[in-house]
Coordinates of C-alpha atoms and ligand atoms in Angstrom, one line a residue:
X1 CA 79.3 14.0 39.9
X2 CA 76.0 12.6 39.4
X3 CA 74.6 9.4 37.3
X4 CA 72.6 11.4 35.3
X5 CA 73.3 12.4 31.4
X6 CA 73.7 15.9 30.3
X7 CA 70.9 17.5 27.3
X8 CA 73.7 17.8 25.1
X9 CA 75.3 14.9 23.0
X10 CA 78.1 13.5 21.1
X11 CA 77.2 11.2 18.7
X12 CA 78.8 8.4 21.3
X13 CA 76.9 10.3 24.5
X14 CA 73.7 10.0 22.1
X15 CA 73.8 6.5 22.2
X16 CA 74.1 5.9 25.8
X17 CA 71.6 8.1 26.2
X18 CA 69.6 5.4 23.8
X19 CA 70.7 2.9 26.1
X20 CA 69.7 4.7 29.5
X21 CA 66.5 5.1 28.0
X22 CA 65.9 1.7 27.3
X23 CA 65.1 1.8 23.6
X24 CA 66.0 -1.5 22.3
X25 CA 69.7 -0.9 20.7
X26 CA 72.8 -0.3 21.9
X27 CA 75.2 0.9 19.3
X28 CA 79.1 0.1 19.6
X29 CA 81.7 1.6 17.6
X30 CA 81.0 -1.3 15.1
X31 CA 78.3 -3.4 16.3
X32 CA 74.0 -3.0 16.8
X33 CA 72.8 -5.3 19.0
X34 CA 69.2 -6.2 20.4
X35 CA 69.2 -5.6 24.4
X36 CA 67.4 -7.9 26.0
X37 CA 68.1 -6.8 29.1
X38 CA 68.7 -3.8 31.6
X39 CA 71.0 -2.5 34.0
X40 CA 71.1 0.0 36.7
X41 CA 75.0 1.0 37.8
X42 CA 75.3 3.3 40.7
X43 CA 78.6 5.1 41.8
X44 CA 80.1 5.9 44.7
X45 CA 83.4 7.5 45.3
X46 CA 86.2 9.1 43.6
X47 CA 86.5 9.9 39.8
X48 CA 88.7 6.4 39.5
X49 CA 85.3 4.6 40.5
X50 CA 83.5 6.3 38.0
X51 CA 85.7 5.9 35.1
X52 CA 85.6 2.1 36.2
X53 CA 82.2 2.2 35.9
X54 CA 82.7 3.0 32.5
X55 CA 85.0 0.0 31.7
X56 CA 82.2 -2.5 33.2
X57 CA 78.9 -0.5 31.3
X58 CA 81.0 -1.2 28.1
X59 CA 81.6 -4.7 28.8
X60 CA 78.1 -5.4 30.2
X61 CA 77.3 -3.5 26.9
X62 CA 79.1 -6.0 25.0
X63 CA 77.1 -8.8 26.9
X64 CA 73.8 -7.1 25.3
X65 CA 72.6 -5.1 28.1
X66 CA 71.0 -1.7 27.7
X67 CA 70.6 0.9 30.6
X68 CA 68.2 2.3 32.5
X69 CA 68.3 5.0 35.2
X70 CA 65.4 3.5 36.5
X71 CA 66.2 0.8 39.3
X72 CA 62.5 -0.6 39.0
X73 CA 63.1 -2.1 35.6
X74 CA 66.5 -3.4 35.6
X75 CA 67.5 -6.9 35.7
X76 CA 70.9 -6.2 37.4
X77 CA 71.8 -3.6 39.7
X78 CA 75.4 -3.0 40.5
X79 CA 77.1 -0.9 43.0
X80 CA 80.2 0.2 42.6
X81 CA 81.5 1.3 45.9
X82 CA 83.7 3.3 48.0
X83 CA 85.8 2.3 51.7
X84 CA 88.0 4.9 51.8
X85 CA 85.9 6.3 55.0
X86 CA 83.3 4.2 57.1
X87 CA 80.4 6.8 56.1
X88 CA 80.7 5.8 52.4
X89 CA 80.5 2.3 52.9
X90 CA 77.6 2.6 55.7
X91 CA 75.7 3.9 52.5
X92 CA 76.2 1.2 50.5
X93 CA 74.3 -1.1 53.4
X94 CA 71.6 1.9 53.4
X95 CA 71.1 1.1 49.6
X96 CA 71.3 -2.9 50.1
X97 CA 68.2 -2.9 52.5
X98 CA 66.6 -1.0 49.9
X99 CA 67.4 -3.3 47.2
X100 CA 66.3 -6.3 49.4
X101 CA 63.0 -4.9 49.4
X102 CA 63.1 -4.6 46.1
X103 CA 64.3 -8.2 45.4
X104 CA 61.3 -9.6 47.1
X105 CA 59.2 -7.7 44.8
X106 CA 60.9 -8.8 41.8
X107 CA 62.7 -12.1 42.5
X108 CA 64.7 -12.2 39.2
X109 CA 66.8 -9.0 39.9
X110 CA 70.2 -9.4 40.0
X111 CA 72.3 -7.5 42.6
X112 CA 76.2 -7.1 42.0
X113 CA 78.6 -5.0 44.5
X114 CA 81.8 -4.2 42.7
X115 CA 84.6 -1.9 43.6
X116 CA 86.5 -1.4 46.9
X117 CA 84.1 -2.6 49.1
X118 CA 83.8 -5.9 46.9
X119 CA 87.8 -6.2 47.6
X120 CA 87.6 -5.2 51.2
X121 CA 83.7 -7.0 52.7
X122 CA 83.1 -9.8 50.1
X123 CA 82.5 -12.8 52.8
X124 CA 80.5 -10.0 55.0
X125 CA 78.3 -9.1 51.5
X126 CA 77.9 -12.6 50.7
X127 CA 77.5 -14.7 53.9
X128 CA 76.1 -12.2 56.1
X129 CA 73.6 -10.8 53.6
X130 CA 72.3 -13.3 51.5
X131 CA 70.9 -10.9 49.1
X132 CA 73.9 -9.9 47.1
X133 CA 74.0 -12.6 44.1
X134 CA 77.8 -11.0 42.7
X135 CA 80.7 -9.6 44.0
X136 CA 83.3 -8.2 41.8
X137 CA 86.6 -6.3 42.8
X138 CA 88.3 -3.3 41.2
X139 CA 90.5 -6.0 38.7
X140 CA 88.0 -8.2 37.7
X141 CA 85.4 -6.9 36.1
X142 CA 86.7 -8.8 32.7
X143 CA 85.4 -11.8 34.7
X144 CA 82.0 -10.2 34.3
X145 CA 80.4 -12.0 31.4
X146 CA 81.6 -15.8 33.4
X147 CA 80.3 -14.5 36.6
X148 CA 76.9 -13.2 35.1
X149 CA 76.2 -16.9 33.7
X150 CA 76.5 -18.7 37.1
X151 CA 74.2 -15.7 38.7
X152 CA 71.5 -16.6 35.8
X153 CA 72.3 -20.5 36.3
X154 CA 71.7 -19.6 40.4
X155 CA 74.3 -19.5 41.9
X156 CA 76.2 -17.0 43.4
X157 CA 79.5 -15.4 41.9
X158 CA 82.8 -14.2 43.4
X159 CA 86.2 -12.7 42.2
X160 CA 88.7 -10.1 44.1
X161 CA 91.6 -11.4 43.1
X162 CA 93.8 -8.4 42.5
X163 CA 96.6 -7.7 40.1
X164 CA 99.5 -6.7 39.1
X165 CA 99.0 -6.4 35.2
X166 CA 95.0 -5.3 34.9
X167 CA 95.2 -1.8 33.1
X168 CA 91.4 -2.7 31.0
X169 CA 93.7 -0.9 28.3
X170 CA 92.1 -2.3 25.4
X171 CA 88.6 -1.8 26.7
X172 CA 86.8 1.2 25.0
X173 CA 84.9 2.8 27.8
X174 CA 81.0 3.0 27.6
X175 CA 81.0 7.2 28.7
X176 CA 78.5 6.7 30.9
X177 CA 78.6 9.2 33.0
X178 CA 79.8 11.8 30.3
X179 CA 78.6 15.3 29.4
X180 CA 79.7 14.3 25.5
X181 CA 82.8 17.2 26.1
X182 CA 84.7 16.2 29.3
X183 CA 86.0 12.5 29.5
X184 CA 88.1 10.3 31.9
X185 CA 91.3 8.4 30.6
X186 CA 92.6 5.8 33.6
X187 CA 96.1 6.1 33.0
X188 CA 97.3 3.6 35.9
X189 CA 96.0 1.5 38.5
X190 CA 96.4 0.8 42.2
X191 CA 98.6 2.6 44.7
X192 CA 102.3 1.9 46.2
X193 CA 102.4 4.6 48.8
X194 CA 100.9 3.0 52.1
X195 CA 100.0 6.3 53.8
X196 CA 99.1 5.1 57.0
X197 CA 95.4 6.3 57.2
X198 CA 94.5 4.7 53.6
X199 CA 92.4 1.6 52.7
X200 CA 93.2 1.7 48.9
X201 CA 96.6 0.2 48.7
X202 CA 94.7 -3.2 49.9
X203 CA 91.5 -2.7 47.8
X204 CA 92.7 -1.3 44.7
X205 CA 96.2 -3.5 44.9
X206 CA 99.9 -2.7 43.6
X207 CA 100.1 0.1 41.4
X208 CA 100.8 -0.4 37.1
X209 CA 100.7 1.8 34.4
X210 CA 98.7 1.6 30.9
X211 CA 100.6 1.8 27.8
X212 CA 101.1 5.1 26.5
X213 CA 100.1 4.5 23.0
X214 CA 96.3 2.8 24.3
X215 CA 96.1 6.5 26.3
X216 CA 97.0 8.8 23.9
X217 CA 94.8 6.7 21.1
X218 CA 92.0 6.7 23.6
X219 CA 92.7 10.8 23.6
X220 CA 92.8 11.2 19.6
X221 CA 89.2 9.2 19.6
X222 CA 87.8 11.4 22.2
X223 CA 89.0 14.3 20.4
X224 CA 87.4 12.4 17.2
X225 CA 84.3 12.2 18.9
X226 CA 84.0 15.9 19.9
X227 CA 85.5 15.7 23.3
X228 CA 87.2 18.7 24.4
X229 CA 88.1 17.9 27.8
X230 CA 90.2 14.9 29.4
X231 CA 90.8 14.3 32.4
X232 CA 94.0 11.5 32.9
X233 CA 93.2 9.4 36.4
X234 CA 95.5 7.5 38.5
X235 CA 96.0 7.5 42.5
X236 CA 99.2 9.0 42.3
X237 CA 99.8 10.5 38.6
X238 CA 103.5 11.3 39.3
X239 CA 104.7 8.0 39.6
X240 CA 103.5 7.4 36.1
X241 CA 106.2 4.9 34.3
X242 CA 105.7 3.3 31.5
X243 CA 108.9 1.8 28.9
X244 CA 110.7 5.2 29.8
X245 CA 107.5 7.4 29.3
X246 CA 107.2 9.7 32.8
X247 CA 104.4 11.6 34.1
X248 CA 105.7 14.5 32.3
X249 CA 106.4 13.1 29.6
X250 CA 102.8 11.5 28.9
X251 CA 101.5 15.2 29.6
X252 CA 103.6 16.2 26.5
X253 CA 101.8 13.1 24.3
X254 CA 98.4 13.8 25.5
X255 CA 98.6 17.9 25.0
X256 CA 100.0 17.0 21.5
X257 CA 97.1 15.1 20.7
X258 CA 94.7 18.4 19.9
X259 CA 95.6 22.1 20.7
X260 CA 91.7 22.0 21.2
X261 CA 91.3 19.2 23.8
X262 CA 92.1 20.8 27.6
X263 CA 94.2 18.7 29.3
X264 CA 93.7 17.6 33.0
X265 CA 94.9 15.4 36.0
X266 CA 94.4 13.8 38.9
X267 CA 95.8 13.2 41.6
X268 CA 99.0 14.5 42.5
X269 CA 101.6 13.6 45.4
X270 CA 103.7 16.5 47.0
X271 CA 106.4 13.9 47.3
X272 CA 106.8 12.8 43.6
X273 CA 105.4 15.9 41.6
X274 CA 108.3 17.1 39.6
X275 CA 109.5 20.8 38.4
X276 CA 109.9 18.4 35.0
X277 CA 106.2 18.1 35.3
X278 CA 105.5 22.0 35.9
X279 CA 107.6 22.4 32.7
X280 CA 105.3 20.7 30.5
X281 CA 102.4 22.1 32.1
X282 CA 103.9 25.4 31.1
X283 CA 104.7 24.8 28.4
X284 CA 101.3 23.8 26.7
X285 CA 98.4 26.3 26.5
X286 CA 95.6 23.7 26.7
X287 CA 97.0 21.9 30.0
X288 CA 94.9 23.4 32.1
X289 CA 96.6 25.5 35.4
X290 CA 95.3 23.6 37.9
X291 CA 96.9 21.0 40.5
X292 CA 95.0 18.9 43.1
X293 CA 97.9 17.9 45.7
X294 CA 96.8 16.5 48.8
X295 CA 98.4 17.9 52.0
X296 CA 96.7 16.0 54.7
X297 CA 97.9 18.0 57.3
X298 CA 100.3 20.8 58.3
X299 CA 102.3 19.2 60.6
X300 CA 105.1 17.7 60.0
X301 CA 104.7 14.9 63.2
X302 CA 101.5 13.8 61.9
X303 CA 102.4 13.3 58.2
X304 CA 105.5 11.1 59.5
X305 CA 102.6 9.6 61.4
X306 CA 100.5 9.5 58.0
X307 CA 103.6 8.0 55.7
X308 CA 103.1 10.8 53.7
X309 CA 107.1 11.3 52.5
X310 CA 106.7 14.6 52.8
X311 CA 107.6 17.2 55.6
X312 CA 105.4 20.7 56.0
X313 CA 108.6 22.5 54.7
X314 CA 108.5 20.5 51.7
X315 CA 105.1 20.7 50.8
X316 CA 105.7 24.5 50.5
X317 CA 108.4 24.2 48.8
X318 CA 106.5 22.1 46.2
X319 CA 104.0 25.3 46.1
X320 CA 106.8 27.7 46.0
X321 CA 108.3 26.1 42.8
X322 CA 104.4 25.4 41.3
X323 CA 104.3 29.1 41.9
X324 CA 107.4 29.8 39.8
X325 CA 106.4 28.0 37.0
X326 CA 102.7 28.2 37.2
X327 CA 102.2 31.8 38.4
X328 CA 98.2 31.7 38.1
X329 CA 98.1 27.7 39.1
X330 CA 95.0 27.1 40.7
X331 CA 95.4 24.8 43.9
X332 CA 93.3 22.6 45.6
X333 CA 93.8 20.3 48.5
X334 CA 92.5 16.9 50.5
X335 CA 92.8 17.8 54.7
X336 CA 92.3 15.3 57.3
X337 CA 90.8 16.9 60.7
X338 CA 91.9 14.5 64.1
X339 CA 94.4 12.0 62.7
X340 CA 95.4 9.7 65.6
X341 CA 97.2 12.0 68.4
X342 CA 97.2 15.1 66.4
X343 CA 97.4 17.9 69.4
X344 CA 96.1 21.2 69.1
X345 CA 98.6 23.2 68.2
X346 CA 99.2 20.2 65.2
X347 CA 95.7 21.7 64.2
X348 CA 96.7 25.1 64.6
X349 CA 99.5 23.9 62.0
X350 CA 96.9 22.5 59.1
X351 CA 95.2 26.0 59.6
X352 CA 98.1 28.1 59.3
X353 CA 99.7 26.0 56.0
X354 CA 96.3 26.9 55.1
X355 CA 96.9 30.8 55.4
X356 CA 100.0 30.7 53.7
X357 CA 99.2 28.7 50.6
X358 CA 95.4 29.7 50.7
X359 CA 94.1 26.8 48.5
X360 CA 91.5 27.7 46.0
X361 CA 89.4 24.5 46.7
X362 CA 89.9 21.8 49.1
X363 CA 88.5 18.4 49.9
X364 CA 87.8 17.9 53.9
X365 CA 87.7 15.5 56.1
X366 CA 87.4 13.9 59.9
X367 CA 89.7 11.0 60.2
X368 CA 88.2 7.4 59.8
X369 CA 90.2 4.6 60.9
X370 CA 90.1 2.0 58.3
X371 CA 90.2 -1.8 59.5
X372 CA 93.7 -3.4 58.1
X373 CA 95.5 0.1 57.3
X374 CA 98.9 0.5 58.9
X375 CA 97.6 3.2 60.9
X376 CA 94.7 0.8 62.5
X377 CA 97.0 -1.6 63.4
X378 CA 99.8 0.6 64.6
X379 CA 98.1 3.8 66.4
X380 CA 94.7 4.8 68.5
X381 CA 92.5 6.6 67.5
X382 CA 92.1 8.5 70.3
X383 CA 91.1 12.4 68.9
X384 CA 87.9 12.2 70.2
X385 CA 84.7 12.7 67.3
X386 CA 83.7 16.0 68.9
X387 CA 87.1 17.3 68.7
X388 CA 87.5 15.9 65.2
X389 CA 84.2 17.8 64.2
X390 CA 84.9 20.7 65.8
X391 CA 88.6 20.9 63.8
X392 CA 87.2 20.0 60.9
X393 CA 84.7 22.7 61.1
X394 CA 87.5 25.1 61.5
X395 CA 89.0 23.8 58.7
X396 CA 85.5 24.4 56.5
X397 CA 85.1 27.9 57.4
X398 CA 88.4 28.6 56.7
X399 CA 88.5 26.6 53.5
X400 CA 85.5 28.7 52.3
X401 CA 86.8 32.3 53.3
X402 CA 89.9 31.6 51.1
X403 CA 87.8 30.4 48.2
X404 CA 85.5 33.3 48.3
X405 CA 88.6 35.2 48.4
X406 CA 90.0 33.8 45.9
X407 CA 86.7 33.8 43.2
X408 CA 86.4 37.6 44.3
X409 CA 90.0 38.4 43.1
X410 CA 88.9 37.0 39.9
X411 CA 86.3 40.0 39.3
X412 CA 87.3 41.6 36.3
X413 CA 89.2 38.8 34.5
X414 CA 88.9 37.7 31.5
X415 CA 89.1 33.7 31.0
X416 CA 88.6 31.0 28.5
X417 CA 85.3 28.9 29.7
X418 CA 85.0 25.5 27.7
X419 CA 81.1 25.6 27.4
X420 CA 79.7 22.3 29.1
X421 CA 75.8 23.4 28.7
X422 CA 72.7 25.3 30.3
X423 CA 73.6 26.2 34.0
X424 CA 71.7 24.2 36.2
X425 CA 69.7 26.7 37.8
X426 CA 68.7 28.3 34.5
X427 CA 68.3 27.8 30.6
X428 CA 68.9 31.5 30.1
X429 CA 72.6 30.9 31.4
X430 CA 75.6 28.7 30.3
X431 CA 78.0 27.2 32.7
X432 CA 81.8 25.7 31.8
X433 CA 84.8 25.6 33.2
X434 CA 87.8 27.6 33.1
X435 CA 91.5 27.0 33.4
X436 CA 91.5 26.8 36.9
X437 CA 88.5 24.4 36.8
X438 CA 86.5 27.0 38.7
X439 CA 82.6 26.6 37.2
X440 CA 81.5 29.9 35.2
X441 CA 77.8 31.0 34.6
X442 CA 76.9 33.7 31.9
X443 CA 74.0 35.2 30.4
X444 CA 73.1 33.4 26.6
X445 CA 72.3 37.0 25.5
X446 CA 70.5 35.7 22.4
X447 CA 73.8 32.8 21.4
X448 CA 73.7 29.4 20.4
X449 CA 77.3 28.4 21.7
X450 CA 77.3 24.5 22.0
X451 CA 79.0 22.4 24.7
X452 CA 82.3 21.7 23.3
X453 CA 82.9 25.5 22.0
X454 CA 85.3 28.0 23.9
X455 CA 84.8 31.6 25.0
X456 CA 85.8 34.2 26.5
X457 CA 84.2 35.6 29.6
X458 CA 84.5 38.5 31.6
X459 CA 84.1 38.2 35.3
X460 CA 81.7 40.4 37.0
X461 CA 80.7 38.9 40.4
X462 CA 81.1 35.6 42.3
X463 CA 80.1 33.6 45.0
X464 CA 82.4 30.6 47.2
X465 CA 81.3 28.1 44.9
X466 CA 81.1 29.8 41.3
X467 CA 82.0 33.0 38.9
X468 CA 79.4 34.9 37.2
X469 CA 80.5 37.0 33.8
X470 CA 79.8 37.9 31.2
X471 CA 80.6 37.4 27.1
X472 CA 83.3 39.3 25.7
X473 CA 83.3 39.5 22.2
Ligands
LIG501 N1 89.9 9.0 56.8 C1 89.6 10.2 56.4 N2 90.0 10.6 55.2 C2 90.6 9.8 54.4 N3 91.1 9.9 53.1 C3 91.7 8.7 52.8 N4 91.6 7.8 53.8 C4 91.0 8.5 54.8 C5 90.6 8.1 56.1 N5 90.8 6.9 56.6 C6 91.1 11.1 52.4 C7 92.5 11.7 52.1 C8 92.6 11.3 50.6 C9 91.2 11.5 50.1 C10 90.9 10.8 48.8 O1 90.4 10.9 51.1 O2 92.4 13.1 52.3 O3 93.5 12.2 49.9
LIG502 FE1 95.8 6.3 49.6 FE2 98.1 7.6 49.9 FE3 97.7 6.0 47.7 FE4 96.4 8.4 47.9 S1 98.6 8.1 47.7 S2 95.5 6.3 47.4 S3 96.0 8.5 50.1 S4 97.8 5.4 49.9

């Protein structure tokens, strides 16, 4: 996902637009107000950092603040950052001794580091480098307008505290980073599980649930709005609870909301997705057929190592059953190469789960031991980085065999693409999404579909990454 705004526009998507480009208003649902000032945001990290980033445009929004993807003339620069592996974080201090350059040259600038890292590094970010002015964590960013005013009075501003209410439910997000037809809805915060090798229980703090009335009214405006496409965010979906409203049961509300708007989440956990859940998913035509569930690893020693809950028999299980309900389920996957002590033939065991589910997409990794997680304190890491590399390149190959594979069995079919706009690499050609949230590029051939508008395409050749096809008409 990049920072950058698609051509095409909702009437909401037009106005950030306005506001990237720095023209002098910013428009809210029910206000116009003169900007006087601009912000840069940059994002790092998963979809629940970039749906935050959304919550704190619209509240710096409210403030008076235009934006501008143009770091030279903002005022404030936030970062909103990512510690869930040490590279992410290592370029976050890449960017800052950019941005202190760029401080000297412009002495005003304000520079903010929200997000994980805030949580996790604020009395490295302020003590140690004196050029960060604010520092903001993951449940504070209603603190915002308070800690802006004692940055312009000089000073400089801190708040991390975490918490156990913060849902930002009755904050309409700024969509940012929107194509005007696919939009985030955070449906919970925070994460309960303490998996061993994970920094985000202590960043992102105890996990809560939104209301579902603020979610399913946030659905029916985006709907309003000309949105097609939501995607519902939490760290663990499954454990949605909310005044007797499950996972499953939100599905249900949200699907309701508009046979046209797709319905999506993320992300799942093997060890609390239920058959309930599968039901619903069934059961509705727009919930899209597609389930991100993070296996880690194949081996059942190393996920009792990981505190996953799970066991490598269970997880299949869990695929079995998706496959019962969800015949044409598309399935993707997070894998961490070299956790602490994995041997191996514990390797051997993450390629071969591989084989037998043969995930459509996956997310890979080398372990990175976190500072404060249960699994830094409790085990080495001793799987040297050569061997990690060298499994995790395994891993790759294999990962992109089976999703060649699996885009080639596709040739012939016909699916339902939800047009998002040109293709990147050509105007000539539109790309969307299907069900299985697989990208699709076609020929225009002379039609003006607009984003937003379904088709049907006919699959004629394909690549690891993406499907090419053809209308059907
Ligand atoms: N090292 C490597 N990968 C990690 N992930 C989370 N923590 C770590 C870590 N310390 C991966 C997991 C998770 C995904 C979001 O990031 O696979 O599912
Ligand atoms: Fe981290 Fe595990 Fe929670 Fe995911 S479920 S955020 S990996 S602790």
């Amino acid at each position: 996902m990049s920072n950058t705004t698609s051509k095409f526009f909702s009437p909401l998507q037009k106005t950030i637009n306005e506001a990237l480009q720095g023209t002098a208003y910013v428009q809210n649902e029910n206000s116009e107000k003169k900007t006087t000032k601009h912000a840069f945001i940059e994002t790092y990290g998963c979809q629940m950092n970039f749906s935050d980033t959304e919550i704190i445009a619209s509240i710096l929004s409210d403030l008076g603040y235009g934006f501008t993807q143009q770091e030279q003339e903002a005022d404030l620069v936030l970062i909103n950052t990512c510690s869930i592996r040490e590279n992410a974080e290592q370029k976050v201090w890449n960017r800052l001794k950019h941005l202190k350059y760029l401080k000297k040259q412009k002495p005003s600038l304000m520079v903010g580091i929200v997000g994980c890292m805030a949580e996790r590094l604020r009395y490295k970010l302020l003590d140690e480098e004196q050029l960060v002015d604010l520092v903001v964590g993951p449940d504070a960013y209603r603190s915002l307008p308070t800690l802006l005013q004692e940055v312009e009075s000089g000073q400089r501003a801190v708040n991390v505290l975490l918490s156990r209410e913060e849902t930002y439910a009755d904050i309409a997000p700024l969509r940012y980073h929107s194509n005007g037809v696919s939009a985030f809805i955070s449906i919970m915060r925070g994460c309960n599980n303490m998996c061993s090798f994970c920094v985000v229980p202590f960043t992102r703090g105890r996990e809560r649930s939104r209301d579902w009335q603020s979610i399913v009214k946030e659905a029916k405006e985006l709907v309003e709005l000309g949105y097609r496409e939501v995607t519902l965010l939490g760290q663990n979906v499954d454990s949605y609870y909310y005044e007797g409203c499950t996972f499953a049961d939100l599905l249900e509300k949200v699907a309701l909301v508009d046979s046209r708007l797709r319905v999506r989440f993320s992300t799942s956990h093997p060890k609390d997705i239920t058959d309930r859940v599968l039901e619903v998913m069934a059961g509705y035509e727009n919930i899209c057929k597609f389930i991100h569930l993070p296996v880690q690893s194949g081996s059942t020693r190393i996920l009792e190592l990981m505190n996953r809950g799970y066991t490598r028999e269970w997880y299949l299980d869990k695929i079995e059953r998706i496959r019962y309900y969800l015949p044409n389920c598309g399935l993707s996957t997070d894998i961490i190469a070299g956790f602490c002590s994995e041997t191996e033939e514990e390797h051997q065991q993450t390629l071969s789960l591989m084989e037998i589910v043969r995930f459509d997409s996956a997310f890979m990794f080398c372990y990175s031991e976190r500072p404060g997680t249960l699994a830094a304190r409790k085990f080495r890491d001793d799987v040297p980085e050569t061997v990690k590399k060298r499994r995790l390149s395994e891993i790759i190959d294999l990962q992109n065999q089976h999703s060649r594979e699996s885009n080639f069995r596709d040739i012939g079919k016909v699916f339902t693409v939800l047009v998002e706009g040109d293709s990147k690499r050509s105007s000539a050609d539109y790309c969307g999404r299907n069900d299985q949230n697989k990208m699709v590029v076609f020929p225009k051939q002379g039609t003006s579909f607009k984003s937003g508008d379904y088709v049907k395409v006919k699959i004629t050749a394909a690549s690891s990454a993406t499907l090419l096809g053809q209308l059907q008409s």
